mmCIF file of N, CA and C in Angstrom:
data_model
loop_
_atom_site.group_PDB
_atom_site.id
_atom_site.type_symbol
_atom_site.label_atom_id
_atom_site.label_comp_id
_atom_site.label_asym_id
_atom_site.label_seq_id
_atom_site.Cartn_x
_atom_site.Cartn_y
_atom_site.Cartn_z
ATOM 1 N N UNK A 68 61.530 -163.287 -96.322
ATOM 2 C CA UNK A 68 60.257 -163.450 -95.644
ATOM 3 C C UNK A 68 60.321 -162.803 -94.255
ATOM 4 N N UNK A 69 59.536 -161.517 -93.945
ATOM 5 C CA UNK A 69 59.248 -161.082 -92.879
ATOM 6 C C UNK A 69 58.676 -162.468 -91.631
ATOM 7 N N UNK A 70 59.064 -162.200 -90.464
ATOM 8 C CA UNK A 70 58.728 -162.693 -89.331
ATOM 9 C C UNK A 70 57.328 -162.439 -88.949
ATOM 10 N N UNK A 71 56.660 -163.456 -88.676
ATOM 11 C CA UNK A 71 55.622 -162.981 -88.049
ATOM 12 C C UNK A 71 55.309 -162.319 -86.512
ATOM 13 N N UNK A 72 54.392 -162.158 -86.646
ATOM 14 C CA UNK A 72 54.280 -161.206 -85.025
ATOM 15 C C UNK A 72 53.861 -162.172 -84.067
ATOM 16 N N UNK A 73 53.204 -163.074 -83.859
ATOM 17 C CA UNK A 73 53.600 -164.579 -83.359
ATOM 18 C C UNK A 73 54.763 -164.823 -82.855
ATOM 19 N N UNK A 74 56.056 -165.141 -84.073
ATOM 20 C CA UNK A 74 57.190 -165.448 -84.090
ATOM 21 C C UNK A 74 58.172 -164.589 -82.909
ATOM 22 N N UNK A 75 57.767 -162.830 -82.726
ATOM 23 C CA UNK A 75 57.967 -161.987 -82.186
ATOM 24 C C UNK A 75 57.546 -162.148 -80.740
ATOM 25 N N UNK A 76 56.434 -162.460 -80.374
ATOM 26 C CA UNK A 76 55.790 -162.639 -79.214
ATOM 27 C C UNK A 76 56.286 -163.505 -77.912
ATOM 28 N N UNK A 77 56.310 -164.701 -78.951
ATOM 29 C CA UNK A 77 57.515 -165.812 -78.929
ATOM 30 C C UNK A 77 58.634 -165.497 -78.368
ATOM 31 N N UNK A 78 59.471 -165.197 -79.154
ATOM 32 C CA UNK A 78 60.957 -164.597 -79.297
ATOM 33 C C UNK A 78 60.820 -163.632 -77.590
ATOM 34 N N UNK A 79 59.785 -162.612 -77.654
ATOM 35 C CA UNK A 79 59.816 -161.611 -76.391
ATOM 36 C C UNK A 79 59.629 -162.254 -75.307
ATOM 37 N N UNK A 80 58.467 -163.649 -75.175
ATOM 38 C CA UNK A 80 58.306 -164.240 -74.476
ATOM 39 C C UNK A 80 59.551 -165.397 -73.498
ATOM 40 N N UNK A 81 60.039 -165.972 -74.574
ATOM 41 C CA UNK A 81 61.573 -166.592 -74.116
ATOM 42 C C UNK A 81 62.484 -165.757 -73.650
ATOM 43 N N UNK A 82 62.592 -164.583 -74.160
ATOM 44 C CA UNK A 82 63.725 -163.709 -73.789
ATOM 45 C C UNK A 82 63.287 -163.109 -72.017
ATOM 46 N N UNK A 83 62.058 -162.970 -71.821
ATOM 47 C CA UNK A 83 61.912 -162.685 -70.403
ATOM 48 C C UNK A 83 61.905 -163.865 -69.640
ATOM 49 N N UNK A 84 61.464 -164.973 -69.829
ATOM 50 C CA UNK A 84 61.423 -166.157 -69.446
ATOM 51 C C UNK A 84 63.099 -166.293 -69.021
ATOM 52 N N UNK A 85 64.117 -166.142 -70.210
ATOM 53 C CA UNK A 85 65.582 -166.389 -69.623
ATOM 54 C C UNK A 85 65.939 -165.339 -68.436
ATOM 55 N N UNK A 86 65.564 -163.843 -68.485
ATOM 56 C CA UNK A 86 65.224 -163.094 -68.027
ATOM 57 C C UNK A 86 65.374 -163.332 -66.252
ATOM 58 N N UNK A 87 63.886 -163.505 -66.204
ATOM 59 C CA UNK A 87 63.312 -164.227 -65.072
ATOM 60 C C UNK A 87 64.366 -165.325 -64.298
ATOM 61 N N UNK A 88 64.560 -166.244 -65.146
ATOM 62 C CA UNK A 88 65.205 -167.622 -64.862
ATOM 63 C C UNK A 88 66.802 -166.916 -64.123
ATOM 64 N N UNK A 89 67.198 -166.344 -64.995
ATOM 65 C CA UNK A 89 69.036 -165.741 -64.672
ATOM 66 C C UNK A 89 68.829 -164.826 -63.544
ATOM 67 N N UNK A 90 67.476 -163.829 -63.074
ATOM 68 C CA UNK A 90 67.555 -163.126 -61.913
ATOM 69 C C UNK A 90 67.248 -163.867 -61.083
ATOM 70 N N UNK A 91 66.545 -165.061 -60.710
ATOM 71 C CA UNK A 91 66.009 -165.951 -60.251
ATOM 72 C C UNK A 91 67.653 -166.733 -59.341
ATOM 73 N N UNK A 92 68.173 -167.004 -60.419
ATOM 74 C CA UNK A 92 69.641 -167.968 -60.434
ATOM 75 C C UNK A 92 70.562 -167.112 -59.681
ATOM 76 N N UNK A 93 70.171 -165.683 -59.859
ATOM 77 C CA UNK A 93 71.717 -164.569 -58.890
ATOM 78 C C UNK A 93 71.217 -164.309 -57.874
ATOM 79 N N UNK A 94 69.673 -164.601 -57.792
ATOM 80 C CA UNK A 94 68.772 -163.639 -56.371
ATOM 81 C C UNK A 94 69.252 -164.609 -55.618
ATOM 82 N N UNK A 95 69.091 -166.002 -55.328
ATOM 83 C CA UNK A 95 69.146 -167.281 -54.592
ATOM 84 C C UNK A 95 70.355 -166.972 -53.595
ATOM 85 N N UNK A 96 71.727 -167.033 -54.450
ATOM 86 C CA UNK A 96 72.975 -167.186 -53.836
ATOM 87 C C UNK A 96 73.006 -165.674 -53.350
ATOM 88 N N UNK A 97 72.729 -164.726 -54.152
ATOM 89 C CA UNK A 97 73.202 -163.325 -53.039
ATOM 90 C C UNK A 97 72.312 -163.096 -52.290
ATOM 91 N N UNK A 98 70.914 -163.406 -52.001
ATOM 92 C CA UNK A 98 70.444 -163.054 -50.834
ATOM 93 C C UNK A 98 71.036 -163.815 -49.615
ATOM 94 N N UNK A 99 71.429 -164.981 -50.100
ATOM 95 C CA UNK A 99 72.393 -165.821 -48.689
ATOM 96 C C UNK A 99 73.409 -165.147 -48.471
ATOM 97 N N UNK A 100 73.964 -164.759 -49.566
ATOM 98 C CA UNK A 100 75.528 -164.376 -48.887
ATOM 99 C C UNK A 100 75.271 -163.094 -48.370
ATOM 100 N N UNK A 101 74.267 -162.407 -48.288
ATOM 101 C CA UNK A 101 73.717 -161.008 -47.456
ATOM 102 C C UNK A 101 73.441 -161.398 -46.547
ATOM 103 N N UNK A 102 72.508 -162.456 -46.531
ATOM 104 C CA UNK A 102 72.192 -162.768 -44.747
ATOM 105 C C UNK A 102 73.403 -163.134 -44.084
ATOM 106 N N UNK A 103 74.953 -163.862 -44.879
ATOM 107 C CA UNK A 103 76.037 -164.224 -44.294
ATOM 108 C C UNK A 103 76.810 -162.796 -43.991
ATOM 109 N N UNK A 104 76.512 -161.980 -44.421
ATOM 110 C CA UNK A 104 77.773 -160.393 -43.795
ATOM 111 C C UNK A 104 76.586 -159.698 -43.159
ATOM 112 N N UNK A 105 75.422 -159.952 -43.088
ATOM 113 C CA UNK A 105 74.725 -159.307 -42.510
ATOM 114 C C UNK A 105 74.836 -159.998 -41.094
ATOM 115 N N UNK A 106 74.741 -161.271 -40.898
ATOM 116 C CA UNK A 106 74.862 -162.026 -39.550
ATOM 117 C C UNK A 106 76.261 -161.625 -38.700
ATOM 118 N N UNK A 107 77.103 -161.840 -39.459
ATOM 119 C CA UNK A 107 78.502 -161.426 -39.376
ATOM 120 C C UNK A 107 78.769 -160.014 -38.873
ATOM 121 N N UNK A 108 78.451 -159.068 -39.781
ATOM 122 C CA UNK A 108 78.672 -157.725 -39.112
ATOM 123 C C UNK A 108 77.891 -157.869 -37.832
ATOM 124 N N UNK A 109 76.629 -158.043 -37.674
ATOM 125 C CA UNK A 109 75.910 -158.216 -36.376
ATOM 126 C C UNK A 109 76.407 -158.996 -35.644
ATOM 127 N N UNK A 110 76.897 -159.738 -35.675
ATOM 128 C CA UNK A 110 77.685 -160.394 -34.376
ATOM 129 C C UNK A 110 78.523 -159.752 -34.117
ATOM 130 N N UNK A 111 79.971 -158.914 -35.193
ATOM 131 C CA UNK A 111 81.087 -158.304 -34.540
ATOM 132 C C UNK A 111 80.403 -157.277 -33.669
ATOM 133 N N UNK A 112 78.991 -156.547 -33.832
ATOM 134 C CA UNK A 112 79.236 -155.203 -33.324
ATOM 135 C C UNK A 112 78.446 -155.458 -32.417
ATOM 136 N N UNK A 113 77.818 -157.416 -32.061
ATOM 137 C CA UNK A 113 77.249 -157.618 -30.911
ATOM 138 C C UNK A 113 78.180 -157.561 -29.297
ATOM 139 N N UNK A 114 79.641 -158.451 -30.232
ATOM 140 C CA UNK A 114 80.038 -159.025 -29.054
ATOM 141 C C UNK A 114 80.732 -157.965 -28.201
ATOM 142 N N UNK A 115 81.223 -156.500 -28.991
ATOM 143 C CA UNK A 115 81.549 -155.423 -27.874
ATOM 144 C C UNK A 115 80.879 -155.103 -26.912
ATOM 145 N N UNK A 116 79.508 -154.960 -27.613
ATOM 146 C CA UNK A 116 78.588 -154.472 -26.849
ATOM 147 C C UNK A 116 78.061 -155.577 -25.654
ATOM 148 N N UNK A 117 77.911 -156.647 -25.969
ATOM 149 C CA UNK A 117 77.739 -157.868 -24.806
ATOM 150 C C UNK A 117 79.028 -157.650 -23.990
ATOM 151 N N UNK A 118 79.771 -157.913 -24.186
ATOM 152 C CA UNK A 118 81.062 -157.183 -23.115
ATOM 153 C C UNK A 118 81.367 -156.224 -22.831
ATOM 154 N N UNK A 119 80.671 -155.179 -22.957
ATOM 155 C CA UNK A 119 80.946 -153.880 -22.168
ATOM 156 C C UNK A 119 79.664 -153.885 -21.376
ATOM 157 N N UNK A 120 78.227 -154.607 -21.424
ATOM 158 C CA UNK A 120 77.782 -155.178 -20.697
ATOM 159 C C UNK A 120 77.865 -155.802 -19.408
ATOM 160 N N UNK A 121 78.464 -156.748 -19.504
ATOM 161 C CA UNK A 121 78.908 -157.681 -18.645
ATOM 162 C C UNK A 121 80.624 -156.888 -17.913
ATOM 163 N N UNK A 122 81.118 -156.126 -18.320
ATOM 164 C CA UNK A 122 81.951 -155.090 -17.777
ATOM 165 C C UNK A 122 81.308 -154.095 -16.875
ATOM 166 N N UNK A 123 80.412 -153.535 -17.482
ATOM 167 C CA UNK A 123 79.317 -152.231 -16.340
ATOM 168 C C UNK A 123 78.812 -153.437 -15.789
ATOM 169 N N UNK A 124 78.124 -154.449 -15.671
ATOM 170 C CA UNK A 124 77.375 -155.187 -14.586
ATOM 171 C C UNK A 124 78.463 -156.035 -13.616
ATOM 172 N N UNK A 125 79.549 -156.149 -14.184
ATOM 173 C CA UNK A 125 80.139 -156.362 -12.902
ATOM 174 C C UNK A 125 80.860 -155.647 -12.246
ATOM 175 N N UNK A 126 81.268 -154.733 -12.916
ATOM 176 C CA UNK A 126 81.551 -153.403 -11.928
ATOM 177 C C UNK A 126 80.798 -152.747 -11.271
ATOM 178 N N UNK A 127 79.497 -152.886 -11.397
ATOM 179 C CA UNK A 127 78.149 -152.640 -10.633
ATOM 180 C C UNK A 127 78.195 -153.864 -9.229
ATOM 181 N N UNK A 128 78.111 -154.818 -9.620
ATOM 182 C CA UNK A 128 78.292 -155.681 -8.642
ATOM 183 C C UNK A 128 79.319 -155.640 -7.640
ATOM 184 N N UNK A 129 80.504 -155.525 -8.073
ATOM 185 C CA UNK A 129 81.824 -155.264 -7.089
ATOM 186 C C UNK A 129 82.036 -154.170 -6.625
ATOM 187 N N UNK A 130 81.527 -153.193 -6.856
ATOM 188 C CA UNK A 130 81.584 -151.824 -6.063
ATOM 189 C C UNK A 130 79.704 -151.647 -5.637
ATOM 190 N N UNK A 131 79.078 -152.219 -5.576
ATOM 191 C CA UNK A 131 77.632 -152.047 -4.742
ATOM 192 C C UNK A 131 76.768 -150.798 -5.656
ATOM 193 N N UNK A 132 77.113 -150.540 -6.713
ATOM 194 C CA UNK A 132 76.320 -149.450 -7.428
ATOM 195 C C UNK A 132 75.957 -148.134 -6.725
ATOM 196 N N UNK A 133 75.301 -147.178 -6.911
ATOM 197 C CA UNK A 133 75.556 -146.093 -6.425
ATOM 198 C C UNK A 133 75.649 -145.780 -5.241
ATOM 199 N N UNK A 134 76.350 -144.820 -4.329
ATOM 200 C CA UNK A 134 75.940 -145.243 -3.011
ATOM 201 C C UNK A 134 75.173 -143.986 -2.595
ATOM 202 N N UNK A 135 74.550 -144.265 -1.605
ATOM 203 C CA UNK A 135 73.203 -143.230 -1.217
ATOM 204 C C UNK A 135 73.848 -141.892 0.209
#
């Protein structure tokens, strides 16, 4: 007995439904753990830069900045 096309519809319908559900289930945890190496790299390549900051501004300060 052939399947009906119903039966098929069905069948296509669940299969995207699991589909859906399993990209659903991997999107959750890896978009966090992207925002976690994404935060991460941005902080390592903050904190040079905040301290070489605070290096030129106080070497600005202790030598009086340009002199005229």
């Amino acid at each position: 007995m052939r399947p009906s096309a119903t039966d098929a519809s069905t069948d296509r319908k669940r299969r995207l439904a699991k589909l859906a559900f399993a990209m659903t289930a991997w999107a959750v945890p890896g978009s966090v753990l992207l925002y976690l190496v994404e935060a991460s790299l941005l902080a390592v390549l903050m904190v040079p830069a905040v301290g070489l900051f605070y290096v030129g501004m106080g070497t600005v300060w202790l030598y009086g900045g340009p002199r005229r």
